[in-house]
Amino acid sequence: MPLNLGNDVDGSSRIILTEPRGSTAEVLLFGGQVISWKNERREELLFMSSKAQYKPPKTIRGGIPVCFPQFGNFGGLERHGFARNRFWSHDDDPSPLPPANKLSSVDLILKSTEDDLKIWPHSFELRVRISISLGKLTIIPRVRNIDPKAFSFMFALRNYLYVSDISEVRVEGLETLDYLDNLMGKERFTEQADAITFDGEIDRVYLNTPTKIAVIDHERKRTIELRKEGMPNAVVWNPWDKKAKSIADMGDEDYTTMLCVDSGAIEPPVLLKPCEEWTGRQELSIVSSSYCSGQLDPLRVLYGDH
């Protein structure tokens, strides 16, 4: 168990991850949820609602909630599944992953309970490894089927990104792709724009997405790169003003400084046979942006990070 363990006022455990240059992340055992990620300059990189409630079993709006075994209302369970409002445990045996640095990483596990089996009758083990390094937050989720029968599930990491001004943000990497529009009854469309910009409510599940997506924050001259494996979907969500006012645990103006760009295995769901394990991977990294018609720094794109 990590030494960097604290307790919130409600008694739930909070794990503080640190790395030598000063960046930090905070993780709750409730929901296995990252609720803060700060760079070495102590700047917060994740959005947290001004009305977020830290009162289990109430879910926490912000950070990176874990959606399992369902995303949104793509099924008959509660919205986004039940993993995000369960208490997780420390995973003492994360093999086959190699041992991790206990200061900058934590391994968590959620196992199906009798109550879970009543609403979703499949025995599972859900593991996540959360780790930070300079300018990077990595999450490795794994789902193991310990049931005698095969089952299907959905999984997503809902990334609430903190942005300076949503109207000055653009998302690149999803152009020309098909998506399901949740505002239009999940009707399928094809993205026509060169990049996604924001002037109203958006709630889309993009299909067959690339491994890399860029969220460019013009005002901060900063780009958040999302790299993912095993999760072919990307979800883009911002409630805009009218919807934000109808969300009880969200401030009326919160939508202006947040954007969800999620990694997911949603459509199609993942089918797991008994004893099989599914593994995904997500890396969020921060790079400074240089602008040439709003594009990423061409040298960084051509030659990558060094």
Coordinates of C-alpha atoms in Angstrom, one line a residue, residues 79-288:
R79 CA -26.1 5.8 -16.5
H80 CA -22.3 5.1 -17.1
G81 CA -22.6 1.8 -15.1
F82 CA -21.9 1.2 -11.4
A83 CA -18.0 1.1 -11.1
R84 CA -17.9 4.9 -10.6
N85 CA -19.9 4.7 -7.4
R86 CA -18.3 1.7 -5.7
F87 CA -15.4 1.7 -3.3
W88 CA -12.4 0.1 -4.9
S89 CA -9.5 -1.7 -3.1
H90 CA -5.7 -1.6 -3.5
D91 CA -4.5 -4.3 -5.9
D92 CA -1.7 -6.2 -4.2
D93 CA -1.1 -8.5 -7.2
P94 CA -1.3 -6.4 -10.5
S95 CA 0.6 -9.1 -12.6
P96 CA 1.3 -9.5 -15.4
L97 CA 2.1 -5.8 -15.2
P98 CA 5.6 -5.1 -13.8
P99 CA 5.9 -3.7 -10.3
A100 CA 5.3 0.1 -10.2
N101 CA 6.8 3.0 -8.3
K102 CA 4.6 3.3 -5.2
L103 CA 5.1 7.1 -5.1
S104 CA 4.0 7.8 -8.7
S105 CA 1.7 4.9 -9.3
V106 CA -1.2 3.1 -7.7
D107 CA -3.0 -0.2 -8.6
L108 CA -6.7 -0.5 -7.8
I109 CA -9.2 -3.3 -8.2
L110 CA -13.0 -3.7 -8.2
K111 CA -14.5 -7.1 -7.9
S112 CA -18.2 -8.0 -8.5
T113 CA -20.3 -8.2 -5.3
E114 CA -23.5 -10.1 -4.6
D115 CA -25.4 -6.8 -5.0
D116 CA -23.7 -6.1 -8.3
L117 CA -24.6 -9.6 -9.6
K118 CA -28.2 -8.9 -8.9
I119 CA -28.2 -6.0 -11.4
W120 CA -25.5 -7.3 -13.8
P121 CA -25.1 -11.1 -13.5
H122 CA -21.5 -11.5 -14.5
S123 CA -18.5 -12.1 -12.3
F124 CA -15.6 -9.8 -13.1
E125 CA -12.4 -8.2 -11.8
L126 CA -11.8 -4.7 -13.0
R127 CA -8.3 -3.3 -12.4
V128 CA -6.7 0.1 -13.1
R129 CA -3.1 1.2 -12.8
I130 CA -2.8 5.0 -12.6
S131 CA 0.6 6.6 -12.9
I132 CA 2.2 10.0 -13.5
S133 CA 5.5 11.1 -15.0
L134 CA 6.6 14.5 -16.1
G135 CA 3.8 16.0 -18.2
K136 CA 1.9 12.7 -18.5
L137 CA -0.9 10.8 -16.8
T138 CA -1.3 7.1 -17.8
I139 CA -4.2 4.8 -16.9
I140 CA -4.2 1.1 -17.8
P141 CA -7.6 -0.6 -17.3
R142 CA -8.1 -4.3 -17.4
V143 CA -11.2 -6.4 -17.2
R144 CA -11.0 -10.2 -16.4
N145 CA -14.0 -12.6 -16.9
I146 CA -14.1 -14.9 -13.8
D147 CA -17.6 -16.1 -14.8
P148 CA -18.3 -19.5 -16.3
K149 CA -20.0 -17.8 -19.2
A150 CA -18.9 -15.2 -21.7
F151 CA -20.2 -11.6 -21.3
S152 CA -20.1 -8.3 -23.1
F153 CA -19.3 -5.0 -21.5
M154 CA -18.5 -1.3 -22.3
F155 CA -15.7 0.7 -20.8
A156 CA -14.8 4.3 -20.9
L157 CA -12.6 6.9 -19.2
R158 CA -14.5 10.1 -19.0
N159 CA -11.8 12.8 -19.2
Y160 CA -13.0 16.1 -17.8
L161 CA -10.4 18.4 -19.3
Y162 CA -9.9 21.9 -17.8
V163 CA -9.7 24.5 -20.7
S164 CA -9.4 28.3 -20.6
D165 CA -12.4 29.0 -22.8
I166 CA -14.4 26.4 -24.6
S167 CA -15.1 28.7 -27.6
E168 CA -11.3 29.0 -28.1
V169 CA -10.6 25.2 -28.2
R170 CA -10.4 22.9 -31.1
V171 CA -10.1 19.1 -31.3
E172 CA -8.1 17.5 -34.1
G173 CA -7.9 13.8 -35.1
L174 CA -11.6 13.1 -35.5
E175 CA -12.2 14.7 -38.9
T176 CA -14.0 12.6 -41.6
L177 CA -15.0 9.9 -39.0
D178 CA -18.4 8.6 -38.4
Y179 CA -20.1 9.3 -35.1
L180 CA -23.3 8.5 -33.2
D181 CA -25.0 11.8 -32.1
N182 CA -26.6 11.4 -28.7
L183 CA -28.6 14.6 -29.3
M184 CA -30.2 13.0 -32.3
G185 CA -31.2 9.6 -30.9
K186 CA -27.8 8.0 -31.6
E187 CA -28.3 8.7 -35.4
R188 CA -25.1 8.1 -37.4
F189 CA -23.3 11.0 -39.1
T190 CA -19.9 11.7 -40.7
E191 CA -17.8 14.5 -39.3
Q192 CA -17.4 17.2 -42.0
A193 CA -15.3 19.8 -40.2
D194 CA -11.5 20.0 -40.5
A195 CA -11.4 20.2 -36.7
I196 CA -14.1 20.3 -34.0
T197 CA -14.8 23.7 -32.5
F198 CA -17.5 24.6 -30.0
D199 CA -20.5 27.0 -30.2
G200 CA -23.2 24.8 -28.6
E201 CA -24.1 21.6 -26.9
I202 CA -22.3 18.5 -28.3
D203 CA -22.5 14.8 -27.3
R204 CA -21.0 12.4 -29.8
V205 CA -19.5 8.9 -29.8
Y206 CA -16.9 8.8 -32.6
L207 CA -16.3 5.3 -34.2
N208 CA -13.0 3.7 -35.3
T209 CA -10.9 6.6 -34.0
P210 CA -7.1 6.9 -34.3
T211 CA -4.8 6.3 -31.4
K212 CA -4.0 10.0 -31.0
I213 CA -6.3 13.0 -30.6
A214 CA -5.2 16.5 -29.9
V215 CA -7.2 19.1 -27.8
I216 CA -5.7 22.5 -28.6
D217 CA -6.3 25.3 -26.1
H218 CA -5.4 28.5 -28.0
E219 CA -5.6 30.8 -25.0
R220 CA -3.1 28.7 -22.9
K221 CA -0.9 27.9 -26.0
R222 CA -1.1 24.4 -24.8
T223 CA -2.2 21.1 -26.4
I224 CA -3.5 18.0 -24.5
E225 CA -2.6 14.9 -26.4
L226 CA -4.8 11.8 -25.8
R227 CA -3.2 8.6 -26.9
K228 CA -5.1 5.3 -26.4
E229 CA -5.0 1.6 -27.1
G230 CA -7.8 -1.0 -27.0
M231 CA -10.4 1.7 -26.9
P232 CA -11.6 2.5 -30.5
N233 CA -14.2 5.1 -29.5
A234 CA -13.8 8.7 -28.6
V235 CA -16.6 10.7 -26.9
V236 CA -16.8 14.5 -27.1
W237 CA -19.2 16.2 -24.7
N238 CA -20.0 19.7 -23.5
P239 CA -23.4 20.5 -22.2
W240 CA -23.4 24.2 -23.0
D241 CA -25.4 26.8 -21.1
K242 CA -29.0 25.4 -21.1
K243 CA -28.1 21.8 -20.3
A244 CA -25.5 23.0 -17.7
K245 CA -28.2 24.8 -15.8
S246 CA -30.3 21.6 -15.6
I247 CA -27.4 19.6 -14.1
A248 CA -27.7 19.8 -10.3
D249 CA -24.0 19.2 -9.5
M250 CA -22.7 21.6 -12.1
G251 CA -22.3 25.4 -11.9
D252 CA -24.2 27.5 -14.5
E253 CA -20.9 28.8 -16.1
D254 CA -18.8 25.6 -15.6
Y255 CA -19.3 24.6 -19.2
T256 CA -17.1 27.4 -20.4
T257 CA -14.0 25.9 -18.8
M258 CA -14.5 22.1 -19.4
L259 CA -14.5 19.6 -22.2
C260 CA -14.9 15.9 -22.1
V261 CA -12.9 13.9 -24.6
D262 CA -13.2 10.3 -23.6
S263 CA -11.5 7.0 -24.5
G264 CA -13.9 4.2 -24.8
A265 CA -14.8 0.7 -25.9
I266 CA -18.5 1.3 -26.4
E267 CA -19.6 0.6 -29.9
P268 CA -19.1 -2.3 -30.4
P269 CA -19.0 -3.6 -26.8
V270 CA -16.2 -6.0 -25.8
L271 CA -16.9 -9.7 -25.7
L272 CA -14.9 -11.7 -23.1
K273 CA -14.8 -15.4 -22.8
P274 CA -14.3 -17.1 -19.4
C275 CA -10.8 -16.5 -18.0
E276 CA -10.0 -13.9 -20.7
E277 CA -8.7 -10.5 -19.9
W278 CA -9.2 -7.2 -21.9
T279 CA -6.6 -4.5 -21.5
G280 CA -6.7 -0.8 -22.6
R281 CA -4.3 2.1 -22.2
Q282 CA -4.7 5.8 -22.1
E283 CA -2.1 8.5 -21.9
L284 CA -2.8 12.2 -21.4
S285 CA 0.2 14.4 -22.0
I286 CA 0.7 18.2 -22.1
V287 CA 2.7 19.8 -24.9
S288 CA 3.3 23.4 -25.7

